[in-house]
Amino acid sequence: MFRQILRATPRLLLLFSPLLFGAAYFATRFPDVPGASAGSYVSTFLIALPALVALLHYLGPQRAILSLLSLAAFGYAIETIGTTTGLPYGPFYYGEALGGKAFGVVPYLLPVSYVPLVIGALAASWNVGSGQDSRSGLVLRAAVLLTLIDGVLDPGAVALGFWVWPEGGAYYGVPVSNYGGWLLSGALAAVVLLAVGRPRGAPPPGAVDSVILALSFWTGVAVFSSLLFPALLGAALFVLFLYRRWRLRVGSGGKATTLGRRV
């Protein structure tokens, strides 16, 4: 099966995944070299691009743009609440490594990195080939996947100084409350995408690609920062998302799975 999955995966995706893994070495070892900030912006946009393009083809320009704007607004709102009140994640603040911040609180770059994760997690949660899928089931699975992704991302982001947990935490300096917050915010983000985008058939495989690329980079950050469990979790999720991509491509047998109205 793994050979089938690899054969069904675009060559560019297979090429850029190890390149991003390798780029994590330079991000962890040489964070202050000239041009590092510009490189971070460029790589973030390139990682996000596959999911954004897939969403445009999937929903059409109008619903896709509305969905992106809604998710961006939600991301800014939940992160602003989080940094100012500590809810729902716990007390944290963004460092200077992510550049300028809206109202001095949340980085401008946030939606570019966050929105593709929501798109990919929801796409990977689709039960292809099983007839109708319940909205509540999709939301729950997407929220769990987003929380697992953050189990790779957050320790690495702390190591790179992207954000700071001043009170620390049990999971590589990250409090457990953060993951309860991600379950909640992930579920809400999935609801926003389903409500605004109003998808019916199964999403295209490309909707998962940005998550695969992001996992390549953040797994590399975990490896080169000696974060054992996040590295293992990242590798497992990388394989899982490759599998879910393959399922989106061939698992439906040419028939799109529809989204039922059950909640």
Tab-separated table of N, CA, C and O in Angstrom, residues 8 21 35 42-43 56 65 68 76 88 90-91 98 107 112 125 131 162 173 180 182 196 199 205 216 226 228 234 258:
chain	number	residue	atom	x	y	z
A	8	ALA	N	0.950	7.754	-5.970
A	8	ALA	CA	-0.177	8.677	-6.145
A	8	ALA	C	0.136	10.078	-5.628
A	8	ALA	O	-0.666	10.996	-5.812
A	21	PHE	N	12.105	19.806	5.509
A	21	PHE	CA	12.703	19.141	6.673
A	21	PHE	C	14.142	19.620	6.855
A	21	PHE	O	14.572	19.948	7.968
A	35	GLY	N	18.444	37.935	6.423
A	35	GLY	CA	17.465	37.387	5.492
A	35	GLY	C	16.599	36.295	6.068
A	35	GLY	O	15.697	35.800	5.389
A	42	VAL	N	8.493	34.029	3.110
A	42	VAL	CA	8.373	33.366	1.807
A	42	VAL	C	7.985	31.906	1.981
A	42	VAL	O	7.084	31.393	1.303
A	43	SER	N	8.664	31.192	2.892
A	43	SER	CA	8.371	29.778	3.096
A	43	SER	C	6.961	29.576	3.632
A	43	SER	O	6.274	28.610	3.253
A	56	LEU	N	-9.831	27.168	-3.721
A	56	LEU	CA	-10.418	27.957	-4.807
A	56	LEU	C	-11.069	27.049	-5.847
A	56	LEU	O	-12.171	27.322	-6.335
A	65	ILE	N	-13.036	32.622	-1.147
A	65	ILE	CA	-12.540	33.872	-0.573
A	65	ILE	C	-13.285	34.214	0.713
A	65	ILE	O	-12.679	34.630	1.711
A	68	LEU	N	-11.900	31.965	3.394
A	68	LEU	CA	-10.571	32.375	3.830
A	68	LEU	C	-10.642	33.609	4.727
A	68	LEU	O	-9.968	33.674	5.766
A	76	TYR	N	-7.594	35.617	14.011
A	76	TYR	CA	-7.198	36.832	14.715
A	76	TYR	C	-7.984	36.984	16.018
A	76	TYR	O	-7.427	37.361	17.063
A	88	PRO	N	-8.540	30.398	25.269
A	88	PRO	CA	-8.747	29.126	25.974
A	88	PRO	C	-7.464	28.314	26.149
A	88	PRO	O	-7.515	27.171	26.574
A	90	GLY	N	-4.311	29.239	27.748
A	90	GLY	CA	-3.415	29.488	28.860
A	90	GLY	C	-2.591	30.727	28.535
A	90	GLY	O	-2.546	31.176	27.382
A	91	PRO	N	-1.917	31.304	29.533
A	91	PRO	CA	-1.165	32.551	29.315
A	91	PRO	C	0.013	32.353	28.353
A	91	PRO	O	0.868	31.492	28.573
A	98	LEU	N	8.187	36.379	14.583
A	98	LEU	CA	7.168	36.331	13.528
A	98	LEU	C	6.878	37.702	12.923
A	98	LEU	O	5.962	37.840	12.120
A	107	PRO	N	0.549	38.363	15.321
A	107	PRO	CA	1.310	38.580	14.083
A	107	PRO	C	0.417	38.653	12.849
A	107	PRO	O	-0.552	37.904	12.720
A	112	VAL	N	-1.963	33.156	7.411
A	112	VAL	CA	-1.282	32.446	6.331
A	112	VAL	C	-0.800	31.075	6.804
A	112	VAL	O	-0.764	30.116	6.029
A	125	SER	N	-10.191	14.702	7.311
A	125	SER	CA	-11.207	14.092	8.178
A	125	SER	C	-12.378	13.524	7.393
A	125	SER	O	-13.229	12.838	7.966
A	131	GLY	N	-20.618	7.189	1.724
A	131	GLY	CA	-21.937	7.793	1.631
A	131	GLY	C	-21.952	9.147	2.297
A	131	GLY	O	-21.070	9.956	2.087
A	162	PHE	N	9.002	31.696	18.592
A	162	PHE	CA	7.840	32.266	17.914
A	162	PHE	C	6.799	32.744	18.922
A	162	PHE	O	6.146	33.747	18.710
A	173	GLY	N	7.511	22.460	27.898
A	173	GLY	CA	7.306	23.858	28.228
A	173	GLY	C	5.958	24.416	27.832
A	173	GLY	O	5.705	25.614	28.012
A	180	GLY	N	-6.395	21.599	25.209
A	180	GLY	CA	-7.834	21.749	25.371
A	180	GLY	C	-8.337	22.935	24.567
A	180	GLY	O	-9.402	22.885	23.935
A	182	TRP	N	-6.945	24.090	21.836
A	182	TRP	CA	-6.906	23.746	20.416
A	182	TRP	C	-8.072	22.860	20.019
A	182	TRP	O	-8.587	22.976	18.898
A	196	VAL	N	-19.506	28.568	6.114
A	196	VAL	CA	-19.301	29.576	5.082
A	196	VAL	C	-19.050	28.928	3.718
A	196	VAL	O	-19.590	29.372	2.700
A	199	PRO	N	-19.477	23.081	1.725
A	199	PRO	CA	-19.037	22.011	0.821
A	199	PRO	C	-20.041	20.867	0.790
A	199	PRO	O	-20.742	20.611	1.765
A	205	PRO	N	-7.549	16.184	-3.215
A	205	PRO	CA	-6.363	15.778	-2.438
A	205	PRO	C	-5.437	16.934	-2.103
A	205	PRO	O	-4.814	16.950	-1.038
A	216	SER	N	6.393	18.515	7.528
A	216	SER	CA	7.785	18.253	7.152
A	216	SER	C	8.719	19.225	7.865
A	216	SER	O	9.743	18.824	8.435
A	226	SER	N	15.966	18.359	19.338
A	226	SER	CA	16.005	17.219	20.274
A	226	SER	C	14.708	17.068	21.049
A	226	SER	O	14.707	16.754	22.247
A	228	LEU	N	11.984	14.703	21.277
A	228	LEU	CA	11.778	13.340	20.813
A	228	LEU	C	10.320	13.040	20.483
A	228	LEU	O	9.995	12.598	19.370
A	234	GLY	N	5.221	13.904	14.759
A	234	GLY	CA	5.243	14.533	13.446
A	234	GLY	C	5.431	13.525	12.336
A	234	GLY	O	4.774	13.606	11.287
A	258	THR	N	-20.829	12.825	0.136
A	258	THR	CA	-21.589	14.030	0.449
A	258	THR	C	-21.618	14.268	1.936
A	258	THR	O	-21.420	13.364	2.743
